[in-house]
Amino acid sequence: MYISQRKVHDFSQVVLRLHQCSNLESFITEAMSLIRRVVPYENGAFFSAEPPLQLFDCSYHQEEAKKLFKYYRECYQDHEIYRKRVFSRQSLPVAGQAKELLDFDDREENELRVGFLIANTMHYLTGVRLMHCGNVLADITIHRTQKHRDFDDGERKLLKMLGEQMQYIFAKLRDEKNAMLVDKEQQAVVSRQTMVPFTVREAEILLLLAQGLSNKEIGGRLFISSETVKTHLKKLFAKTSARSRTELLSHSMKILSDRQ
């Protein structure tokens, strides 16, 4: 197995570039084009488990690619034939050679090979699975047509090494994204909790005020004096910084609905 100095240099540059990705979306978007710099390919697919995402990188014309992968989704995606065959742990290592998948006894009758791969000129393929703590993060496959050579041992080794770097970066960016989502949710909860708090009596007065009742009518409903109602309203105006009853109700109803 031979890996040139140029390939080693390209590998280092790609790893550096991947480490510079600031979020999961940019990492997934750039991953396929960066892999191509280390291991040239014609068509590729990135299947992310979490978040669920499928990215296809093709040499086909865009419209042709849409038709191709629409056909793939309709015929194979629901049954996961493609991924199961490519990433079967029983028959393939983490980075497997194309002939390990395609060159078996019943290849002429194999639906995956004849019906999809060969039919769409994907003659050679290899792939890598990104793992973290025993869980699958993503599956990546790359393909070459028959007019090109198969992936050699050096290229498969580089892809495996790249996968080891990518799975660390992927897991880190995914965890950062999840942490940000949790943080935003917690901030929203705190924000709701720190909204102007109303006492039970104040909430009762606000609800009656929203019905258009006067201070006297509100007092009669709650069995308190109109002066007591006025005192509560003064506190409510101070809490909400409202300048009128209309503004007070506008602010207060939103707060009350968020608390429910």
Coordinates of C-alpha atoms in Angstrom, one line a residue:
M1 CA 0.0 0.0 0.0
Y2 CA 1.5 3.3 -1.1
I3 CA 0.3 6.8 -0.1
S4 CA 2.2 9.7 -1.7
Q5 CA 3.4 12.8 0.1
R6 CA 1.0 14.8 -1.9
K7 CA -1.9 12.8 -0.6
V8 CA -0.7 13.1 2.9
H9 CA -0.5 16.8 2.5
D10 CA -4.0 17.0 1.0
F11 CA -5.3 14.8 3.9
S12 CA -3.8 17.2 6.5
Q13 CA -5.3 20.3 4.7
V14 CA -8.7 18.7 4.5
V15 CA -8.7 17.7 8.2
L16 CA -7.7 21.2 9.1
R17 CA -10.5 22.6 7.0
L18 CA -13.1 20.3 8.6
H19 CA -11.9 21.3 12.1
Q20 CA -12.6 24.9 11.1
C21 CA -16.3 24.2 10.5
S22 CA -18.3 26.2 13.0
N23 CA -21.5 24.3 12.9
L24 CA -22.9 21.0 11.9
E25 CA -24.6 22.3 8.7
S26 CA -21.4 23.7 7.2
F27 CA -19.6 20.5 8.2
I28 CA -22.0 18.3 6.3
T29 CA -22.1 20.6 3.3
E30 CA -18.4 20.8 3.0
A31 CA -17.6 17.2 3.9
M32 CA -18.2 15.6 0.5
S33 CA -16.3 18.2 -1.6
L34 CA -13.4 17.9 0.9
I35 CA -13.3 14.1 0.7
R36 CA -13.0 14.4 -3.1
R37 CA -9.6 16.2 -2.6
V38 CA -8.3 13.2 -0.8
V39 CA -10.1 10.4 -2.6
P40 CA -11.4 11.5 -6.0
Y41 CA -14.9 10.2 -6.8
E42 CA -17.7 10.9 -9.3
N43 CA -20.8 10.5 -7.2
G44 CA -21.3 10.4 -3.4
A45 CA -23.9 10.3 -0.7
F46 CA -23.8 11.5 2.9
F47 CA -26.5 9.9 5.1
S48 CA -26.7 11.6 8.5
A49 CA -28.5 9.8 11.3
E50 CA -28.9 12.8 13.6
P51 CA -30.0 15.2 12.4
P52 CA -31.6 13.1 9.7
L53 CA -30.2 14.4 6.4
Q54 CA -29.2 13.1 3.0
L55 CA -26.8 15.0 0.8
F56 CA -25.9 13.8 -2.7
D57 CA -22.8 15.0 -4.5
C58 CA -22.9 14.1 -8.2
S59 CA -21.1 14.8 -11.4
Y60 CA -24.4 14.5 -13.2
H61 CA -26.3 17.5 -14.5
Q62 CA -28.5 18.8 -11.7
E63 CA -31.8 17.8 -13.3
E64 CA -30.5 14.3 -14.2
A65 CA -29.3 13.9 -10.6
K66 CA -32.7 14.8 -9.3
K67 CA -34.3 12.0 -11.4
L68 CA -31.6 9.6 -10.4
F69 CA -31.9 10.0 -6.7
K70 CA -35.7 10.3 -6.9
Y71 CA -35.5 6.8 -8.4
Y72 CA -33.2 5.7 -5.6
R73 CA -35.5 7.0 -2.9
E74 CA -38.5 5.3 -4.4
C75 CA -36.9 2.0 -5.0
Y76 CA -34.4 1.5 -2.2
Q77 CA -34.5 4.1 0.6
D78 CA -37.6 2.7 2.3
H79 CA -36.1 -0.7 2.5
E80 CA -32.6 0.5 3.2
I81 CA -31.2 -2.1 0.8
Y82 CA -28.5 0.2 -0.3
R83 CA -27.1 1.1 3.1
K84 CA -27.5 -2.4 4.5
R85 CA -25.5 -3.9 1.7
V86 CA -22.8 -1.3 1.7
F87 CA -22.4 -1.2 5.5
S88 CA -23.2 -4.7 6.5
R89 CA -20.7 -5.5 9.3
Q90 CA -20.9 -9.2 8.4
S91 CA -19.4 -8.7 5.0
L92 CA -17.6 -5.3 5.0
P93 CA -15.1 -3.6 7.2
V94 CA -15.6 0.0 8.1
A95 CA -14.0 1.1 4.8
G96 CA -14.8 -1.6 2.3
Q97 CA -13.6 -2.3 -1.2
A98 CA -16.1 -2.1 -4.1
K99 CA -15.6 -5.7 -5.2
E100 CA -16.5 -7.0 -1.7
L101 CA -20.0 -5.7 -2.4
L102 CA -20.4 -6.2 -6.1
D103 CA -18.3 -9.2 -7.0
F104 CA -20.2 -12.0 -5.4
D105 CA -21.7 -15.2 -7.0
D106 CA -25.2 -13.9 -7.7
R107 CA -24.1 -10.4 -8.8
E108 CA -26.0 -10.8 -12.2
E109 CA -29.2 -11.2 -10.3
N110 CA -28.5 -8.7 -7.5
E111 CA -31.2 -6.0 -7.6
L112 CA -29.0 -3.4 -6.0
R113 CA -26.1 -3.9 -8.4
V114 CA -28.0 -4.4 -11.7
G115 CA -31.1 -2.3 -11.0
F116 CA -29.5 0.8 -9.4
L117 CA -25.7 1.0 -9.2
I118 CA -24.7 -0.4 -12.6
A119 CA -27.8 1.1 -14.3
N120 CA -26.6 4.5 -13.2
T121 CA -22.9 3.9 -14.0
M122 CA -21.9 3.6 -10.3
H123 CA -19.5 0.7 -10.9
Y124 CA -17.1 1.0 -8.1
L125 CA -17.8 2.1 -4.6
T126 CA -16.4 2.4 -1.1
G127 CA -17.6 3.9 2.1
V128 CA -17.0 4.8 5.7
R129 CA -19.3 4.9 8.7
L130 CA -19.0 7.6 11.3
M131 CA -19.4 6.2 14.9
H132 CA -19.5 7.8 18.4
C133 CA -19.9 5.9 21.6
G134 CA -21.2 2.9 19.7
N135 CA -23.9 4.9 17.9
V136 CA -24.0 5.5 14.1
L137 CA -23.6 9.2 13.3
A138 CA -23.5 9.0 9.5
D139 CA -22.8 6.8 6.5
I140 CA -20.8 8.0 3.6
T141 CA -20.5 6.3 0.2
I142 CA -18.5 7.4 -2.8
H143 CA -18.6 5.9 -6.3
R144 CA -16.7 5.7 -9.6
T145 CA -17.9 4.7 -13.0
Q146 CA -16.5 1.8 -15.0
K147 CA -14.3 4.0 -17.1
H148 CA -12.2 4.8 -14.0
R149 CA -10.2 2.4 -11.8
D150 CA -11.4 0.9 -8.5
F151 CA -10.5 2.5 -5.2
D152 CA -7.1 1.2 -4.1
D153 CA -5.9 0.2 -0.6
G154 CA -4.2 3.6 -0.1
E155 CA -7.3 5.5 -0.9
R156 CA -9.4 3.3 1.3
K157 CA -6.9 3.8 4.1
L158 CA -7.1 7.5 3.7
L159 CA -10.9 7.4 3.7
K160 CA -10.8 5.4 6.9
M161 CA -8.4 7.8 8.5
L162 CA -10.5 10.8 7.4
G163 CA -13.6 9.1 8.8
E164 CA -11.9 8.8 12.2
Q165 CA -11.3 12.6 12.2
M166 CA -14.8 13.3 10.8
Q167 CA -16.6 11.3 13.5
Y168 CA -14.9 13.3 16.3
I169 CA -15.8 16.6 14.6
F170 CA -19.3 15.5 13.8
A171 CA -20.0 14.4 17.3
K172 CA -18.6 17.6 18.8
L173 CA -20.6 19.9 16.5
R174 CA -23.7 17.8 17.0
D175 CA -23.4 18.1 20.8
E176 CA -22.7 21.8 20.6
K177 CA -25.9 22.2 18.5
N178 CA -27.9 20.1 20.9
A179 CA -26.5 22.2 23.8
M180 CA -27.5 25.4 22.1
L181 CA -31.0 24.1 21.6
V182 CA -31.3 23.1 25.2
D183 CA -29.9 26.5 26.3
K184 CA -32.4 28.3 24.2
E185 CA -35.2 26.3 25.6
Q186 CA -34.0 26.9 29.2
Q187 CA -33.7 30.7 28.4
A188 CA -37.2 30.7 27.1
V189 CA -38.4 29.0 30.3
V190 CA -36.5 31.4 32.5
S191 CA -37.8 34.3 30.4
R192 CA -41.4 33.2 31.0
Q193 CA -40.7 32.7 34.7
T194 CA -39.1 36.2 35.0
M195 CA -42.1 37.9 33.4
V196 CA -44.0 40.3 35.6
P197 CA -45.5 38.0 38.3
F198 CA -49.2 38.6 39.2
T199 CA -50.8 37.6 42.4
V200 CA -54.0 35.6 42.3
R201 CA -56.1 38.6 43.2
E202 CA -54.3 40.8 40.5
A203 CA -55.0 38.1 37.9
E204 CA -58.7 38.0 38.9
I205 CA -59.0 41.8 38.6
L206 CA -57.3 41.8 35.2
L207 CA -59.7 39.1 33.9
L208 CA -62.7 41.1 35.1
L209 CA -61.2 44.3 33.7
A210 CA -60.9 42.6 30.3
Q211 CA -64.7 42.0 30.4
G212 CA -65.2 45.8 30.6
L213 CA -66.2 46.0 34.2
S214 CA -65.7 49.2 36.3
N215 CA -63.8 49.3 39.5
K216 CA -67.1 49.2 41.5
E217 CA -68.4 46.2 39.5
I218 CA -65.0 44.4 39.9
G219 CA -65.2 45.1 43.7
G220 CA -68.7 43.7 43.8
R221 CA -67.7 40.5 42.0
L222 CA -64.7 39.9 44.3
F223 CA -66.4 41.2 47.5
I224 CA -63.8 44.0 48.0
S225 CA -64.1 47.7 47.9
S226 CA -63.6 49.8 44.8
E227 CA -60.7 51.5 46.6
T228 CA -59.0 48.2 47.1
V229 CA -59.5 47.5 43.3
K230 CA -57.9 50.9 42.6
T231 CA -54.9 50.0 44.8
H232 CA -54.4 46.8 42.9
L233 CA -54.6 48.6 39.6
K234 CA -51.9 51.1 40.7
K235 CA -49.6 48.2 41.5
L236 CA -50.4 46.6 38.1
F237 CA -49.6 49.8 36.2
A238 CA -46.3 50.0 38.0
K239 CA -45.4 46.4 37.3
T240 CA -46.2 46.6 33.6
S241 CA -45.2 50.2 33.0
A242 CA -48.5 50.6 31.2
R243 CA -49.9 54.1 30.7
S244 CA -53.6 53.2 30.1
R245 CA -56.1 50.4 30.8
T246 CA -55.9 49.3 27.2
E247 CA -52.1 49.0 27.4
L248 CA -52.3 47.3 30.7
L249 CA -54.7 44.7 29.3
S250 CA -52.5 44.2 26.2
H251 CA -49.4 43.5 28.3
S252 CA -51.1 41.5 31.0
M253 CA -53.2 39.2 28.8
K254 CA -50.0 38.1 27.0
I255 CA -48.3 37.3 30.3
L256 CA -51.3 35.5 31.7
S257 CA -51.6 33.3 28.6
D258 CA -47.9 32.5 28.6
R259 CA -48.2 31.4 32.2
Q260 CA -51.0 29.0 31.6

